[in-house]
Short mmCIF file of C-alpha atoms in Angstrom, two decimals:
data_model
loop_
_atom_site.label_atom_id
_atom_site.label_comp_id
_atom_site.label_asym_id
_atom_site.label_seq_id
_atom_site.Cartn_x
_atom_site.Cartn_y
_atom_site.Cartn_z
CA MET V 1 0.10 -0.33 0.04
CA THR V 2 1.19 3.45 -0.51
CA LYS V 3 1.09 5.62 1.96
CA ALA V 4 1.01 9.72 2.17
CA THR V 5 2.33 11.79 4.46
CA PHE V 6 3.09 16.02 4.62
CA VAL V 7 6.06 16.65 5.40
CA ALA V 8 7.01 21.15 4.39
CA SER V 9 3.42 21.69 3.31
CA LYS V 10 4.22 18.73 0.52
CA LEU V 11 2.81 15.49 -0.63
CA VAL V 12 5.67 13.12 -0.16
CA PHE V 13 4.84 9.55 -0.94
CA GLU V 14 7.15 6.92 0.57
CA ASP V 15 5.91 5.17 -2.44
CA GLU V 16 7.21 7.26 -6.03
CA GLU V 17 6.11 4.90 -8.07
CA ASP V 18 2.21 6.26 -8.55
CA PRO V 19 1.85 9.75 -7.53
CA GLU V 20 -1.13 10.06 -9.10
CA TYR V 21 -4.36 9.87 -6.78
CA PRO V 22 -7.34 7.08 -8.42
CA PRO V 23 -11.14 8.24 -8.68
CA GLU V 24 -11.78 6.27 -5.31
CA PHE V 25 -8.05 7.29 -2.80
CA ASN V 26 -8.30 3.59 -1.85
CA GLY V 27 -4.69 2.21 -2.90
CA TYR V 28 -2.98 5.13 -0.24
CA ASP V 29 -3.29 5.45 3.08
CA TYR V 30 -4.25 8.85 5.12
CA ASP V 31 -3.54 10.13 8.28
CA ASP V 32 -7.08 11.89 7.86
CA SER V 33 -8.98 9.49 7.02
CA GLU V 34 -13.04 8.99 8.79
CA ASP V 35 -14.72 5.66 9.06
CA GLU V 36 -17.36 4.23 7.68
CA PHE V 37 -21.15 5.67 8.73
CA GLU V 38 -24.73 5.85 8.12
CA ASP V 39 -26.63 7.87 5.43
CA GLY V 40 -26.23 11.98 6.91
CA ASP V 41 -25.01 10.49 11.26
CA PRO V 42 -21.97 12.28 12.62
CA ALA V 43 -18.20 10.00 11.93
CA GLU V 44 -15.96 9.79 15.10
CA LYS V 45 -14.95 13.36 15.62
CA ARG V 46 -11.56 13.98 13.78
CA PRO V 47 -9.09 16.17 15.36
CA LEU V 48 -8.01 20.18 13.05
CA TYR V 49 -4.95 20.45 11.45
CA ARG V 50 -2.53 23.29 12.36
CA PHE V 51 1.13 24.70 10.33
CA ASN V 52 3.69 24.25 13.63
CA ALA V 53 5.94 27.27 11.72
CA GLU V 54 9.29 25.89 13.61
CA GLU V 55 9.03 22.15 12.67
CA ASN V 56 7.08 23.40 8.73
CA ILE V 57 4.62 21.02 8.89
CA TRP V 58 1.40 20.16 8.96
CA ALA V 59 0.41 18.72 12.95
CA ARG V 60 -2.97 17.58 14.60
CA HIS V 61 -4.73 19.16 15.95
CA ILE V 62 -7.15 18.15 19.05
CA VAL V 63 -10.62 18.76 19.73
CA ASP V 64 -12.25 18.40 22.48
CA SER V 65 -15.50 18.45 23.95
CA THR V 66 -14.75 18.98 27.59
CA ILE V 67 -12.48 21.75 27.52
CA THR V 68 -13.93 24.67 29.40
CA PRO V 69 -15.09 27.12 26.63
CA HIS V 70 -12.95 29.91 24.69
CA ALA V 71 -13.72 33.10 24.73
CA ASN V 72 -15.08 33.12 20.57
CA PRO V 73 -16.15 36.34 20.27
CA LYS V 74 -19.87 36.55 19.22
CA LEU V 75 -19.21 38.34 16.07
CA PHE V 76 -17.70 37.01 13.51
CA ALA V 77 -17.66 36.43 10.03
CA ILE V 78 -18.16 32.81 7.17
CA ALA V 79 -16.29 33.53 3.99
CA THR V 80 -17.86 30.63 1.85
CA TRP V 81 -16.28 29.60 -2.43
CA ASN V 82 -15.98 27.21 -4.19
CA VAL V 83 -13.24 27.19 -6.54
CA ASP V 84 -14.16 25.49 -9.54
CA PHE V 85 -11.82 22.05 -10.18
CA SER V 86 -13.18 21.42 -13.76
CA LYS V 87 -11.21 24.51 -15.22
CA ASN V 88 -6.95 24.25 -16.08
CA PHE V 89 -4.24 25.85 -14.18
CA LEU V 90 -5.74 24.84 -10.60
CA ALA V 91 -2.51 26.25 -8.39
CA PRO V 92 -2.56 29.71 -10.00
CA ARG V 93 -5.96 30.03 -10.16
CA LEU V 94 -6.66 28.81 -6.55
CA THR V 95 -3.50 31.01 -4.97
CA THR V 96 -5.49 34.32 -6.70
CA CYS V 97 -9.08 33.67 -5.06
CA LEU V 98 -6.66 32.95 -1.82
CA ASP V 99 -5.64 36.05 -1.79
CA HIS V 100 -8.56 37.80 -2.20
CA LEU V 101 -9.72 36.05 0.94
CA GLN V 102 -6.80 38.06 2.57
CA SER V 103 -7.88 40.88 1.35
CA HIS V 104 -10.82 40.59 2.75
CA ILE V 105 -10.32 39.08 5.63
CA GLU V 106 -7.42 41.18 7.13
CA PRO V 107 -8.99 44.91 7.16
CA LEU V 108 -12.16 42.49 9.58
CA LEU V 109 -9.22 41.39 11.65
CA ALA V 110 -8.51 45.02 12.15
CA GLU V 111 -11.15 45.62 13.91
CA ASP V 112 -11.40 46.43 17.60
CA PRO V 113 -11.69 44.01 18.88
CA PRO V 114 -10.79 41.00 15.75
CA ILE V 115 -13.97 39.80 13.85
CA PRO V 116 -11.90 36.27 12.38
CA THR V 117 -13.42 34.61 9.91
CA ILE V 118 -13.78 30.83 8.94
CA ILE V 119 -13.90 29.54 5.14
CA LEU V 120 -16.13 26.85 3.46
CA ILE V 121 -14.12 26.19 0.67
CA GLN V 122 -16.31 24.09 -2.13
CA GLU V 123 -14.92 22.20 -4.99
CA LEU V 124 -11.47 21.55 -4.04
CA ASP V 125 -9.79 19.53 -6.56
CA CYS V 126 -8.10 16.50 -4.32
CA ASN V 127 -4.54 17.75 -6.43
CA ILE V 128 -3.99 20.79 -5.28
CA PHE V 129 -3.92 20.36 -2.07
CA GLU V 130 -0.24 21.69 -1.52
CA THR V 131 -1.23 25.08 -3.40
CA LEU V 132 -3.46 25.28 0.39
CA LEU V 133 -0.63 24.00 3.31
CA LYS V 134 1.51 26.47 1.55
CA HIS V 135 0.12 29.64 1.34
CA PRO V 136 1.87 32.22 4.34
CA PHE V 137 -1.84 33.77 5.40
CA ILE V 138 -3.76 30.11 6.06
CA GLN V 139 -0.52 28.46 7.47
CA LYS V 140 -0.72 32.21 10.15
CA HIS V 141 -4.46 32.09 10.88
CA TYR V 142 -6.12 29.21 9.91
CA ASP V 143 -6.07 25.79 11.07
CA LEU V 144 -7.45 22.49 8.62
CA THR V 145 -10.88 20.18 8.60
CA ASN V 146 -8.01 17.98 5.71
CA ILE V 147 -5.06 18.17 4.71
CA SER V 148 -5.58 15.98 2.32
CA PRO V 149 -8.87 14.45 -0.03
CA ALA V 150 -8.98 10.87 2.55
CA ALA V 151 -12.39 11.82 3.63
CA TRP V 152 -13.64 11.94 -0.31
CA ARG V 153 -16.13 10.15 -1.77
CA HIS V 154 -14.83 11.72 -5.33
CA SER V 155 -11.91 14.14 -7.14
CA TYR V 156 -12.97 17.53 -5.73
CA GLY V 157 -13.89 17.94 -1.88
CA SER V 158 -14.66 21.02 0.99
CA VAL V 159 -12.29 21.63 3.49
CA THR V 160 -12.97 24.32 6.33
CA LEU V 161 -10.75 26.91 7.47
CA VAL V 162 -10.82 27.44 11.35
CA PRO V 163 -9.44 30.45 12.54
CA SER V 164 -7.14 29.08 15.03
CA SER V 165 -7.54 32.44 17.67
CA MET V 166 -10.85 30.33 17.72
CA GLN V 167 -11.83 27.62 19.43
CA VAL V 168 -12.97 24.66 17.89
CA THR V 169 -14.49 21.67 20.24
CA SER V 170 -15.78 19.79 17.35
CA ALA V 171 -15.27 18.78 13.49
CA PHE V 172 -17.16 15.46 11.76
CA ARG V 173 -17.63 14.43 8.42
CA SER V 174 -21.76 13.27 7.78
CA ILE V 175 -21.94 11.64 4.10
CA PHE V 176 -25.00 11.48 2.43
CA THR V 177 -24.77 8.06 1.00
CA THR V 178 -27.28 8.09 -1.64
CA SER V 179 -25.68 11.41 -3.78
CA ARG V 180 -23.89 10.12 -6.81
CA MET V 181 -21.75 12.61 -6.60
CA GLY V 182 -20.10 12.19 -3.59
CA ARG V 183 -21.60 14.96 -1.75
CA ASP V 184 -21.32 15.47 1.93
CA ALA V 185 -21.53 17.82 5.10
CA LEU V 186 -18.70 19.33 7.52
CA TYR V 187 -19.68 20.27 10.23
CA ILE V 188 -17.66 22.29 13.00
CA ASP V 189 -18.78 23.10 16.55
CA ILE V 190 -17.72 26.44 18.07
CA SER V 191 -18.52 26.63 21.86
CA PHE V 192 -19.03 30.13 24.56
CA PRO V 193 -19.23 30.90 27.77
CA ALA V 194 -23.49 30.23 28.27
CA ASP V 195 -24.35 33.97 30.83
CA ASP V 196 -27.00 32.49 33.67
CA THR V 197 -29.70 34.42 31.62
CA ASP V 198 -29.93 33.07 28.11
CA ASP V 199 -29.14 29.37 28.71
CA VAL V 200 -32.65 28.47 29.39
CA GLN V 201 -32.18 25.15 29.25
CA GLY V 202 -28.78 25.49 31.78
CA ASN V 203 -26.55 24.71 29.67
CA PRO V 204 -22.85 25.39 30.62
CA VAL V 205 -21.53 26.54 26.87
CA LYS V 206 -23.13 27.75 24.26
CA VAL V 207 -22.16 25.83 20.44
CA VAL V 208 -23.21 27.09 16.79
CA ARG V 209 -22.51 24.59 14.96
CA VAL V 210 -21.26 25.66 10.98
CA ALA V 211 -21.61 22.98 7.75
CA ASN V 212 -19.77 23.62 4.89
CA VAL V 213 -22.18 21.73 1.62
CA HIS V 214 -21.63 21.36 -1.66
CA LEU V 215 -25.12 20.05 -2.27
CA GLU V 216 -26.55 17.58 -5.76
CA SER V 217 -25.65 19.22 -9.10
CA LEU V 218 -27.50 18.89 -12.00
CA ASP V 219 -31.51 18.29 -12.22
CA GLY V 220 -33.39 14.30 -12.28
CA HIS V 221 -31.86 12.72 -9.17
CA GLY V 222 -29.87 16.63 -8.45
CA ASP V 223 -34.11 17.96 -7.56
CA ILE V 224 -34.81 15.05 -5.22
CA GLU V 225 -31.65 15.27 -3.33
CA ARG V 226 -30.76 18.46 -2.55
CA PRO V 227 -34.59 18.88 -0.82
CA ARG V 228 -33.26 15.93 1.31
CA GLN V 229 -29.08 16.37 1.52
CA LEU V 230 -31.23 20.30 3.12
CA ALA V 231 -32.99 18.32 5.00
CA ILE V 232 -30.23 16.20 7.08
CA VAL V 233 -28.34 19.24 7.25
CA ALA V 234 -31.11 20.87 9.56
CA SER V 235 -31.26 17.80 11.24
CA HIS V 236 -27.70 18.85 12.41
CA LEU V 237 -28.45 21.99 13.40
CA ASN V 238 -31.11 21.91 15.05
CA GLU V 239 -29.67 18.65 17.07
CA THR V 240 -30.09 18.93 21.26
CA GLY V 241 -28.06 20.89 22.67
CA VAL V 242 -27.01 23.49 20.03
CA TYR V 243 -27.40 27.19 20.47
CA GLY V 244 -27.25 28.52 16.86
CA GLY V 245 -25.95 27.15 13.20
CA ILE V 246 -24.63 27.95 10.31
CA VAL V 247 -25.06 26.37 6.80
CA GLY V 248 -23.51 28.10 3.93
CA GLY V 249 -22.16 27.01 0.79
CA ASP V 250 -23.28 26.13 -2.68
CA MET V 251 -26.29 24.85 -2.98
CA ASN V 252 -27.36 24.69 -6.45
CA PRO V 253 -30.68 25.86 -5.86
CA ILE V 254 -32.19 25.03 -10.16
CA GLY V 255 -34.63 22.71 -8.87
CA PRO V 256 -38.73 23.46 -9.05
CA ARG V 257 -38.33 23.25 -5.40
CA ASP V 258 -34.55 24.13 -4.23
CA ALA V 259 -35.76 27.85 -3.48
CA ALA V 260 -38.15 27.23 -0.97
CA VAL V 261 -36.84 24.82 0.90
CA PRO V 262 -34.57 25.66 3.30
CA ALA V 263 -37.66 28.14 3.97
CA GLU V 264 -39.97 24.81 5.63
CA LEU V 265 -36.82 23.22 6.83
CA GLY V 266 -36.65 26.62 9.73
CA PHE V 267 -33.71 28.57 7.55
CA THR V 268 -33.36 32.65 7.82
CA ASP V 269 -31.71 32.87 4.37
CA GLY V 270 -29.09 35.86 5.37
CA TRP V 271 -28.82 37.23 1.74
CA THR V 272 -32.91 38.23 2.09
CA ALA V 273 -32.24 38.95 5.22
CA CYS V 274 -29.96 42.02 4.64
CA HIS V 275 -30.00 42.44 0.92
CA SER V 276 -34.59 42.01 0.59
CA GLN V 277 -34.69 45.88 -0.47
CA GLN V 278 -33.88 44.41 -3.91
CA LEU V 279 -36.44 43.26 -4.51
CA GLY V 280 -38.77 45.49 -5.03
CA SER V 281 -41.79 45.01 -3.25
CA GLU V 282 -43.21 47.17 -0.12
CA SER V 283 -43.85 43.13 1.76
CA ALA V 284 -40.28 41.84 1.19
CA SER V 285 -38.67 45.38 2.69
CA THR V 286 -40.67 44.99 5.73
CA GLY V 287 -40.63 41.52 5.73
CA ASN V 288 -43.70 40.69 5.18
CA ALA V 289 -43.79 38.19 2.40
CA PRO V 290 -43.75 34.31 3.24
CA GLU V 291 -39.69 33.37 3.38
CA ASN V 292 -40.79 30.80 0.57
CA THR V 293 -41.52 34.01 -2.27
CA ARG V 294 -39.01 36.48 -1.34
CA ALA V 295 -36.07 33.29 -1.63
CA SER V 296 -37.40 32.90 -5.18
CA LYS V 297 -37.88 36.48 -7.13
CA VAL V 298 -34.56 36.35 -5.48
CA ASP V 299 -33.12 33.49 -6.44
CA ARG V 300 -34.51 33.51 -10.02
CA GLY V 301 -34.70 37.47 -10.49
CA ASN V 302 -32.33 39.17 -9.14
CA GLU V 303 -28.72 39.80 -11.17
CA GLU V 304 -26.95 41.03 -6.83
CA SER V 305 -27.58 38.61 -6.50
CA HIS V 306 -25.74 35.69 -8.25
CA THR V 307 -23.15 33.96 -7.55
CA TRP V 308 -23.06 32.01 -10.71
CA GLY V 309 -23.16 32.11 -14.80
CA TYR V 310 -21.34 35.64 -15.70
CA GLN V 311 -17.06 33.90 -15.25
CA PRO V 312 -18.17 32.94 -17.45
CA ARG V 313 -21.16 33.84 -19.47
CA GLY V 314 -22.54 29.64 -20.71
CA ARG V 315 -26.27 28.39 -22.02
CA PHE V 316 -28.02 28.07 -18.93
CA PRO V 317 -29.26 31.32 -16.96
CA PRO V 318 -26.91 32.75 -13.57
CA CYS V 319 -27.79 31.69 -10.23
CA ARG V 320 -28.07 32.64 -6.92
CA MET V 321 -25.93 28.98 -6.48
CA ASP V 322 -23.87 30.47 -3.67
CA LYS V 323 -25.92 31.15 0.01
CA VAL V 324 -25.65 31.48 3.85
CA LEU V 325 -27.86 30.23 5.72
CA SER V 326 -29.12 30.84 9.94
CA ILE V 327 -31.60 28.70 12.31
CA GLY V 328 -31.46 29.07 16.07
CA ASN V 329 -29.77 32.16 17.82
CA VAL V 330 -27.15 33.14 14.68
CA LYS V 331 -28.16 35.62 12.78
CA VAL V 332 -26.52 37.11 9.66
CA ARG V 333 -25.65 40.70 9.75
CA THR V 334 -23.98 41.52 7.11
CA ILE V 335 -22.95 39.63 3.55
CA GLU V 336 -21.61 40.61 0.31
CA ARG V 337 -20.28 39.11 -3.14
CA ILE V 338 -17.21 39.18 -2.84
CA GLY V 339 -14.57 37.61 -6.59
CA VAL V 340 -16.48 39.97 -8.72
CA GLY V 341 -15.49 39.35 -11.92
CA LEU V 342 -11.85 38.15 -10.55
CA LYS V 343 -9.16 36.62 -12.83
CA VAL V 344 -5.18 34.92 -12.72
CA ASP V 345 -2.43 37.21 -13.35
CA PRO V 346 -1.47 36.32 -17.52
CA SER V 347 2.07 35.73 -15.90
CA LEU V 348 1.14 32.35 -13.73
CA VAL V 349 -0.74 31.05 -16.74
CA GLN V 350 1.56 30.34 -19.62
CA GLY V 351 0.63 33.64 -21.89
CA GLN V 352 -3.62 32.52 -21.74
CA GLY V 353 -4.34 35.18 -21.14
CA TRP V 354 -6.54 36.93 -18.79
CA ILE V 355 -8.04 33.77 -16.88
CA TRP V 356 -11.83 33.48 -14.41
CA ALA V 357 -10.19 32.47 -10.35
CA SER V 358 -13.50 30.65 -10.80
CA ASP V 359 -16.77 30.14 -11.97
CA HIS V 360 -18.74 31.54 -9.13
CA TYR V 361 -18.57 34.28 -6.92
CA GLY V 362 -17.72 33.49 -3.56
CA LEU V 363 -19.84 35.24 -0.26
CA LEU V 364 -18.86 37.32 2.70
CA ALA V 365 -21.62 37.38 6.41
CA LYS V 366 -21.41 38.98 9.27
CA VAL V 367 -22.38 36.68 11.99
CA GLU V 368 -23.81 37.13 15.12
CA VAL V 369 -24.72 35.21 18.17
CA VAL V 370 -27.48 36.35 20.05
#
């Protein structure tokens, strides 16, 4: 069996005869592998990975739900971005996205008090982990849920980057077993000390759960899978002991029911909550319109909300593919698109001219625990 380890932020194979990733990754033994489990149920609690600058290596950073809650800030940010596995020049495109994220995150860290940003990445290609792991800003500021594709069931997948200043008490991934595209949900739990006045159940901590998703693509089977997958996520964010939850990512809302499903599951859509005035109706701007109606109008008819369909233009109409949804005692206070018009410097792509960093825009939201 070929065995792989990360040394000096680089994937090094002990057996160099076959350095390529096969589709199911069955031929390799990684340190961040996970056990099998039932559809939607959490796997064993897994570590995070933190960069050790002295040894120049990413090492395990154990998370523990029994430790005393750390004073995590109740106002933090979440960035979500599908970085597009399907195009050429994977490494320079990812670097461009990470540099762009850095340009938005550094001003938040300069505020008083600092606002840390959790990053949710989808469609990271299995062959460019090294690009992610060697980025100086990521090494300095972030813990990672994954440093290899061992937990994925496809040649691309999701990774969550957590500010090393924030205390995480749990991390796990739940597989959607009926997905035909290897999709799953990746969760982290952030704990806060509970105030006597705002936790009627008497829990010593408030747990805020953040989910990173890339719901099923395409129509047909995808139209059936997406509501089911989001319902599984909602069940985990509504678990006993979870004070509030956020799910962000590529929701692929292209089916006849996708616009209505989040509200049916009890979610508040961050974009419609913060930008309802863009709907152009008095009822929406006052928040009195039914949530599914408001969401439908924004998804299909509002150019300022779209996150996909322009980079490049194609045969499918632009839409709001990417969302940040909240449930429970967590509110999205602001949300904006990032990466609009973002292209890679031609010097990084062998004279190919200006190419898009991703076919998706990203989203950056400020979130408050209330």
